[in-house]
Amino acid sequence: MASSLGCGADLVSLAIEDVKDAEWMAEVYGLDSRGRSATIYRMLVYGPED
């Protein structure tokens, strides 16, 4: 990731968490994507209907 961004690894943070399918929309999609279109580099290509 650091290489792709062209920065040092000390400037990158990555978290991986298991999320149950039934909780995905509320726990991840809703918090991480909606309302953040100005700061998201690549918007998700799925939504609640998927």
Coordinates of N, CA and C in Angstrom, one line a residue:
M1 N 0.8 -1.2 0.0 CA 0.0 0.0 0.0 C 0.9 1.2 0.0
A2 N 1.9 1.3 0.8 CA 2.8 2.4 0.9 C 3.4 2.6 -0.5
S3 N 3.9 1.6 -1.1 CA 4.5 1.7 -2.4 C 3.5 2.3 -3.4
S4 N 2.3 1.8 -3.4 CA 1.3 2.4 -4.4 C 1.0 3.8 -4.1
L5 N 1.0 4.2 -2.8 CA 0.8 5.6 -2.5 C 2.0 6.5 -2.6
G6 N 3.2 5.9 -2.8 CA 4.4 6.6 -2.9 C 4.9 7.3 -1.6
C7 N 4.6 6.6 -0.5 CA 5.1 7.1 0.8 C 5.7 6.0 1.6
G8 N 6.2 6.4 2.8 CA 6.8 5.4 3.6 C 5.8 4.6 4.4
A9 N 6.1 3.4 4.7 CA 5.2 2.5 5.5 C 4.8 3.1 6.8
D10 N 5.7 3.9 7.4 CA 5.4 4.6 8.6 C 4.2 5.6 8.6
L11 N 3.8 5.9 7.4 CA 2.7 6.8 7.2 C 1.4 6.1 6.8
V12 N 1.4 4.8 6.8 CA 0.2 4.0 6.4 C -0.3 3.2 7.6
S13 N -1.6 3.2 7.7 CA -2.3 2.4 8.8 C -3.3 1.6 8.1
L14 N -3.4 0.3 8.5 CA -4.4 -0.6 7.9 C -5.0 -1.5 9.0
A15 N -6.3 -1.6 9.0 CA -7.0 -2.4 9.9 C -7.9 -3.4 9.2
I16 N -7.9 -4.6 9.7 CA -8.7 -5.7 9.1 C -9.6 -6.2 10.3
E17 N -10.9 -6.2 10.1 CA -11.8 -6.7 11.1 C -12.8 -7.6 10.4
D18 N -13.1 -8.7 11.1 CA -14.2 -9.6 10.7 C -15.5 -9.0 11.0
V19 N -16.4 -8.9 10.0 CA -17.8 -8.4 10.2 C -18.8 -9.4 9.7
K20 N -19.8 -9.7 10.5 CA -20.8 -10.7 10.0 C -21.6 -10.1 8.9
D21 N -22.0 -10.9 7.9 CA -22.7 -10.5 6.8 C -23.9 -9.6 7.2
A22 N -24.7 -10.1 8.2 CA -25.9 -9.4 8.6 C -25.6 -8.0 9.2
E23 N -24.4 -7.7 9.6 CA -24.0 -6.5 10.2 C -23.3 -5.5 9.3
W24 N -22.9 -6.0 8.1 CA -22.1 -5.3 7.2 C -22.6 -3.9 6.8
M25 N -23.9 -3.8 6.5 CA -24.5 -2.5 6.0 C -24.4 -1.5 7.2
A26 N -24.8 -1.9 8.4 CA -24.8 -0.9 9.5 C -23.4 -0.6 10.0
E27 N -22.6 -1.6 10.1 CA -21.3 -1.5 10.7 C -20.2 -0.9 9.8
V28 N -20.3 -1.2 8.5 CA -19.2 -0.8 7.6 C -19.7 0.2 6.5
Y29 N -20.7 -0.3 5.7 CA -21.1 0.5 4.5 C -21.7 1.8 5.0
G30 N -22.6 1.8 6.0 CA -23.2 3.0 6.4 C -22.2 4.0 7.0
L31 N -21.3 3.5 7.8 CA -20.3 4.4 8.4 C -19.2 4.9 7.5
D32 N -18.7 4.0 6.7 CA -17.5 4.3 5.9 C -17.8 4.9 4.5
S33 N -19.0 4.9 4.0 CA -19.1 5.4 2.7 C -20.2 6.5 2.5
R34 N -21.3 6.3 3.0 CA -22.4 7.3 2.8 C -22.0 8.7 3.4
G35 N -22.2 9.7 2.7 CA -21.9 11.0 3.2 C -20.4 11.4 3.1
R36 N -19.6 10.6 2.5 CA -18.2 10.9 2.5 C -17.6 11.0 1.0
S37 N -18.5 11.3 0.1 CA -18.1 11.3 -1.3 C -17.0 12.2 -1.6
A38 N -16.8 13.3 -0.8 CA -15.8 14.3 -1.1 C -14.4 13.7 -0.7
T39 N -14.3 12.7 0.2 CA -13.1 12.2 0.7 C -12.7 10.8 0.2
I40 N -13.7 10.1 -0.4 CA -13.4 8.8 -0.9 C -12.9 8.8 -2.3
Y41 N -11.7 8.2 -2.4 CA -11.0 8.2 -3.7 C -11.7 7.3 -4.7
R42 N -12.1 6.1 -4.2 CA -12.8 5.1 -5.1 C -14.1 4.7 -4.4
M43 N -15.2 5.1 -4.9 CA -16.5 4.8 -4.3 C -16.8 3.4 -4.4
L44 N -17.5 2.8 -3.5 CA -18.0 1.4 -3.5 C -18.9 1.2 -4.7
V45 N -18.8 0.0 -5.2 CA -19.6 -0.3 -6.4 C -20.8 -1.2 -6.0
Y46 N -21.2 -1.2 -4.8 CA -22.3 -2.0 -4.3 C -23.1 -1.1 -3.4
G47 N -24.3 -1.6 -3.1 CA -25.2 -0.8 -2.2 C -26.1 -1.8 -1.4
P48 N -27.0 -1.2 -0.7 CA -27.9 -2.0 0.1 C -28.7 -3.0 -0.7
E49 N -29.0 -2.8 -2.0 CA -29.7 -3.7 -2.7 C -28.9 -5.0 -3.2
D50 N -27.6 -4.9 -3.0 CA -26.8 -6.1 -3.5 C -26.7 -7.2 -2.4

